[in-house]
Amino acid sequence: MYTQSMSVPDEAGSRTVQPLALSEPAERMARFDACIDADGRIEPQDWMPEAYRKTLVRQISQHAHSEIVGMLPEGNWISRAPSLKRKAILLAKVQDEGGHGLYLYSAAETLGTSRDQMLDALHSGRAKYSSIFNYPTLNWADVGVVGWLVDGAAIMNQVPLCRCSYGPYARAMVRVCKEESFHQRQGYEALLVMMRGTQAQRDMVQDAVNRWWWKCLAMFGPPDSDSPNSGQGMRWGIKRVSNDDLRQQFVDATVPQAKVLGVSLPDPLLKWNEERQHHDYGPIDWDEFWNTVNGNGPCNKERLATRVKAHQDGAWVREAALAHARKQEQRRMKEAA
Ligand code: 3HC
């Protein structure tokens, strides 16, 4: 299965690149470009063009928000998991997603944007997060399908980010991808068990696949021809593979998995193209995608309200942690005096 073959070349990022010293703007820019051209890594202390910094903050914060909003559709099912084993797995998975958000907020902080600023943008509706988390998880089969397809699509998109030109983002992605691999496999295994169950269970799985398939294809972002950020993102080595190429890889990897599972994918145009050595697939409903991205999907308002409430309810924890840190610091100063 493709999630087991995540390979991050050892040499990625280990190539020695001279630190970017302070110098004239043109010279700094030339050194930055040379570093990118040599497939080197940019680190927080290095000089970088403002547009590079901005692009990274945009993408990493969108990604971080996706991880923490992504906790919600499955979090709904923790108290209703069908067995202790499934509950323990789901708890671990949802907790992992929270951890991914934290690594990513930390990576964005190295670019000079605070977590408070990013959360404020999320809570006020200015920041984007993945379209996929604005759809409901209606029953237990949805939890399995989210693991199999949503996490599967996320891994496909995120493995190339382990080679991103910005060091802290690339390093965060290595661990994220390993954990996502477990997420994908637990979802697939839960579905395999359901498919060996009753006809009603098999029908639930098929129904969930029918509802999630097209949304997962849209998750990779607009077609390359309509993707305003792709060109520059690829030039800078932030994105390594285009939206359409990743989507194609996902389709090609998923078709045989669906066969083993015993479900059909809801696309009459899906078929192997011998000439291209890829599967052809039908048109994606981009109007629905943009409608959802722009805040009008079935669960956008509910997701945002839940996030805002969780943040407000957690205020006392943040205040207590800060008070404790202040106390520790005062004690340390007293002892040092
Ligand atoms: N949902 C919401 N917005 C999306 C989107 C999606 N599925 N796909 C694209 N967009 C947005 C982009 O953010 C961009 O908006 P902006 O300019 O305001 O930021 C706009 O649509 C145009 O898209 P582009 O293709 O030009 O944008 P990018 O070059 O940034 O590519 C991307 C989009 C492929 C999502 C890229 O940002 C990316 O790889 N991000 C990192 C990975 C990520 O964020 N994944 C989200 C899912 S994480 C997840 O699923 C959690 C896991 O636990 C399951």
Short mmCIF file of C-alpha atoms in Angstrom, two decimals, residues 95-314:
data_model
loop_
_atom_site.label_atom_id
_atom_site.label_comp_id
_atom_site.label_asym_id
_atom_site.label_seq_id
_atom_site.Cartn_x
_atom_site.Cartn_y
_atom_site.Cartn_z
CA GLN A 95 -4.92 13.48 19.35
CA ASP A 96 -2.25 13.04 16.65
CA GLU A 97 -4.06 15.58 14.46
CA GLY A 98 -3.94 18.09 17.32
CA GLY A 99 -0.20 17.42 17.58
CA HIS A 100 0.24 18.00 13.84
CA GLY A 101 -1.44 21.37 14.22
CA LEU A 102 1.01 22.26 16.97
CA TYR A 103 4.11 21.28 14.97
CA LEU A 104 2.81 23.34 12.08
CA TYR A 105 1.93 26.43 14.13
CA SER A 106 5.46 26.20 15.57
CA ALA A 107 6.94 25.98 12.05
CA ALA A 108 4.96 29.08 11.04
CA GLU A 109 6.11 30.90 14.20
CA THR A 110 9.71 30.56 12.99
CA LEU A 111 8.63 32.85 10.13
CA GLY A 112 7.56 35.58 12.54
CA THR A 113 3.81 34.97 12.72
CA SER A 114 2.47 34.17 16.18
CA ARG A 115 0.03 31.40 16.92
CA ASP A 116 -2.37 33.99 18.32
CA GLN A 117 -2.34 35.84 15.00
CA MET A 118 -3.00 32.64 13.06
CA LEU A 119 -5.78 31.50 15.38
CA ASP A 120 -7.33 34.92 15.25
CA ALA A 121 -7.41 34.68 11.45
CA LEU A 122 -9.03 31.24 11.67
CA HIS A 123 -11.63 32.23 14.25
CA SER A 124 -12.62 35.38 12.42
CA GLY A 125 -13.14 33.41 9.19
CA ARG A 126 -10.26 35.10 7.31
CA ALA A 127 -8.05 32.01 7.11
CA LYS A 128 -8.69 28.97 4.98
CA TYR A 129 -8.60 25.35 6.06
CA SER A 130 -9.19 22.23 3.99
CA SER A 131 -12.58 22.04 2.27
CA ILE A 132 -12.91 18.38 3.24
CA PHE A 133 -13.62 19.08 6.89
CA ASN A 134 -16.83 20.91 6.10
CA TYR A 135 -18.71 17.70 5.37
CA PRO A 136 -20.53 15.64 8.01
CA THR A 137 -19.53 12.19 9.31
CA LEU A 138 -22.95 10.57 9.37
CA ASN A 139 -22.13 7.11 10.69
CA TRP A 140 -19.28 4.80 11.72
CA ALA A 141 -18.45 3.90 8.10
CA ASP A 142 -17.64 7.58 7.52
CA VAL A 143 -14.93 7.35 10.19
CA GLY A 144 -13.30 4.48 8.30
CA VAL A 145 -13.64 6.26 4.96
CA VAL A 146 -12.16 9.47 6.37
CA GLY A 147 -9.13 7.44 7.50
CA TRP A 148 -8.78 5.59 4.21
CA LEU A 149 -9.52 8.35 1.72
CA VAL A 150 -9.07 11.70 3.50
CA ASP A 151 -5.89 10.71 5.32
CA GLY A 152 -4.81 8.84 2.19
CA ALA A 153 -5.19 12.00 0.13
CA ALA A 154 -3.44 14.02 2.84
CA ILE A 155 -0.44 11.66 2.78
CA MET A 156 -0.23 11.83 -1.00
CA ASN A 157 -0.09 15.61 -0.74
CA GLN A 158 2.21 15.72 2.27
CA VAL A 159 4.97 13.22 1.52
CA PRO A 160 6.47 15.58 -1.11
CA LEU A 161 6.34 18.36 1.52
CA CYS A 162 9.00 16.44 3.49
CA ARG A 163 11.32 17.81 0.76
CA CYS A 164 10.02 21.37 1.04
CA SER A 165 12.75 24.00 0.79
CA TYR A 166 11.88 25.51 4.18
CA GLY A 167 13.62 23.40 6.85
CA PRO A 168 11.19 23.60 9.79
CA TYR A 169 8.18 22.76 7.58
CA ALA A 170 9.96 19.86 5.89
CA ARG A 171 11.13 18.39 9.19
CA ALA A 172 7.67 18.69 10.76
CA MET A 173 6.20 16.84 7.79
CA VAL A 174 8.37 13.74 8.28
CA ARG A 175 6.70 12.87 11.57
CA VAL A 176 3.28 14.03 10.39
CA CYS A 177 3.45 11.66 7.41
CA LYS A 178 4.47 8.68 9.53
CA GLU A 179 1.47 9.29 11.77
CA GLU A 180 -0.86 9.88 8.82
CA SER A 181 0.20 6.53 7.47
CA PHE A 182 -1.12 4.86 10.63
CA HIS A 183 -4.32 6.92 10.29
CA GLN A 184 -4.90 5.75 6.75
CA ARG A 185 -4.28 2.12 7.61
CA GLN A 186 -6.55 2.10 10.65
CA GLY A 187 -9.35 3.49 8.48
CA TYR A 188 -8.80 0.92 5.77
CA GLU A 189 -8.66 -1.91 8.31
CA ALA A 190 -11.89 -0.74 9.98
CA LEU A 191 -13.57 -0.82 6.56
CA LEU A 192 -12.20 -4.29 5.76
CA VAL A 193 -13.83 -5.56 8.97
CA MET A 194 -17.15 -3.92 8.06
CA MET A 195 -17.00 -5.40 4.56
CA ARG A 196 -16.70 -8.87 6.12
CA GLY A 197 -19.81 -8.16 8.22
CA THR A 198 -23.48 -7.95 7.27
CA GLN A 199 -24.98 -6.64 4.03
CA ALA A 200 -26.18 -3.58 5.98
CA GLN A 201 -22.57 -2.84 6.99
CA ARG A 202 -21.33 -3.28 3.41
CA ASP A 203 -24.04 -0.88 2.25
CA MET A 204 -22.94 1.67 4.84
CA VAL A 205 -19.35 1.51 3.57
CA GLN A 206 -20.41 1.90 -0.06
CA ASP A 207 -22.68 4.81 0.82
CA ALA A 208 -19.86 6.56 2.71
CA VAL A 209 -17.43 6.00 -0.20
CA ASN A 210 -20.01 7.48 -2.60
CA ARG A 211 -20.36 10.60 -0.45
CA TRP A 212 -16.62 11.20 0.17
CA TRP A 213 -14.95 10.24 -3.11
CA TRP A 214 -15.42 13.45 -5.09
CA LYS A 215 -14.72 15.65 -2.09
CA CYS A 216 -11.39 13.88 -1.64
CA LEU A 217 -10.44 14.49 -5.27
CA ALA A 218 -11.21 18.19 -4.83
CA MET A 219 -9.08 18.31 -1.68
CA PHE A 220 -5.90 18.48 -3.79
CA GLY A 221 -6.89 21.99 -4.83
CA PRO A 222 -8.00 23.55 -8.11
CA PRO A 223 -6.72 22.25 -11.45
CA ASP A 224 -3.17 23.38 -12.23
CA SER A 225 -4.54 25.76 -14.86
CA ASP A 226 -6.59 27.56 -12.13
CA SER A 227 -4.08 27.38 -9.29
CA PRO A 228 -2.66 30.87 -8.74
CA ASN A 229 -0.03 29.81 -6.20
CA SER A 230 1.34 26.66 -7.83
CA GLY A 231 3.86 28.18 -10.24
CA GLN A 232 5.74 30.18 -7.66
CA GLY A 233 5.33 27.51 -4.97
CA MET A 234 6.97 24.96 -7.28
CA ARG A 235 9.71 27.39 -8.34
CA TRP A 236 10.60 27.90 -4.67
CA GLY A 237 10.56 24.19 -3.88
CA ILE A 238 7.70 24.62 -1.41
CA LYS A 239 5.39 22.46 -3.49
CA ARG A 240 7.13 19.60 -5.26
CA VAL A 241 4.26 18.02 -7.16
CA SER A 242 1.35 19.85 -8.78
CA ASN A 243 -2.29 19.58 -7.64
CA ASP A 244 -3.33 17.60 -10.74
CA ASP A 245 -0.37 15.22 -10.58
CA LEU A 246 -1.06 14.46 -6.92
CA ARG A 247 -4.74 13.92 -7.68
CA GLN A 248 -3.80 11.49 -10.44
CA GLN A 249 -1.42 9.60 -8.14
CA PHE A 250 -4.19 9.35 -5.57
CA VAL A 251 -6.69 7.96 -8.08
CA ASP A 252 -4.16 5.44 -9.39
CA ALA A 253 -3.26 4.28 -5.86
CA THR A 254 -6.85 4.08 -4.64
CA VAL A 255 -8.45 2.07 -7.46
CA PRO A 256 -6.72 -1.23 -6.52
CA GLN A 257 -7.38 -0.60 -2.83
CA ALA A 258 -11.10 -0.20 -3.57
CA LYS A 259 -11.00 -3.50 -5.44
CA VAL A 260 -9.48 -5.34 -2.48
CA LEU A 261 -12.04 -3.74 -0.19
CA GLY A 262 -14.89 -4.73 -2.50
CA VAL A 263 -16.39 -1.26 -3.05
CA SER A 264 -16.95 0.64 -6.26
CA LEU A 265 -15.85 4.22 -6.79
CA PRO A 266 -18.77 6.44 -7.85
CA ASP A 267 -17.45 7.54 -11.22
CA PRO A 268 -18.76 5.96 -14.45
CA LEU A 269 -15.89 7.56 -16.37
CA LEU A 270 -13.19 6.01 -14.20
CA LYS A 271 -11.12 3.64 -16.33
CA TRP A 272 -7.53 2.63 -17.03
CA ASN A 273 -5.96 4.49 -19.94
CA GLU A 274 -3.31 2.22 -21.46
CA GLU A 275 -1.74 5.05 -23.42
CA ARG A 276 -1.32 7.38 -20.44
CA GLN A 277 -0.64 4.52 -18.01
CA HIS A 278 -3.04 6.25 -15.63
CA HIS A 279 -6.73 6.13 -14.81
CA ASP A 280 -9.01 8.61 -16.51
CA TYR A 281 -11.69 10.04 -14.25
CA GLY A 282 -14.78 12.23 -14.57
CA PRO A 283 -15.16 15.98 -14.01
CA ILE A 284 -14.96 17.43 -10.50
CA ASP A 285 -17.65 19.86 -9.35
CA TRP A 286 -15.47 22.95 -8.80
CA ASP A 287 -18.48 25.16 -8.05
CA GLU A 288 -19.24 23.01 -5.04
CA PHE A 289 -15.57 23.13 -4.00
CA TRP A 290 -15.36 26.93 -4.13
CA ASN A 291 -18.71 27.29 -2.42
CA THR A 292 -17.37 25.21 0.44
CA VAL A 293 -13.98 26.96 0.54
CA ASN A 294 -15.82 30.28 0.68
CA GLY A 295 -17.70 29.32 3.83
CA ASN A 296 -20.95 27.87 2.50
CA GLY A 297 -20.40 24.12 2.76
CA PRO A 298 -22.73 22.00 4.89
CA CYS A 299 -20.68 22.29 8.12
CA ASN A 300 -18.52 25.45 7.79
CA LYS A 301 -20.44 27.46 10.36
CA GLU A 302 -20.66 24.59 12.83
CA ARG A 303 -16.92 23.83 12.55
CA LEU A 304 -15.91 27.42 13.11
CA ALA A 305 -18.31 27.88 16.03
CA THR A 306 -16.96 24.71 17.68
CA ARG A 307 -13.36 25.91 17.27
CA VAL A 308 -14.13 29.34 18.68
CA LYS A 309 -15.93 27.84 21.67
CA ALA A 310 -13.06 25.39 22.34
CA HIS A 311 -10.62 28.31 22.26
CA GLN A 312 -12.75 30.39 24.62
CA ASP A 313 -13.31 27.46 26.98
CA GLY A 314 -9.55 26.89 27.07
#
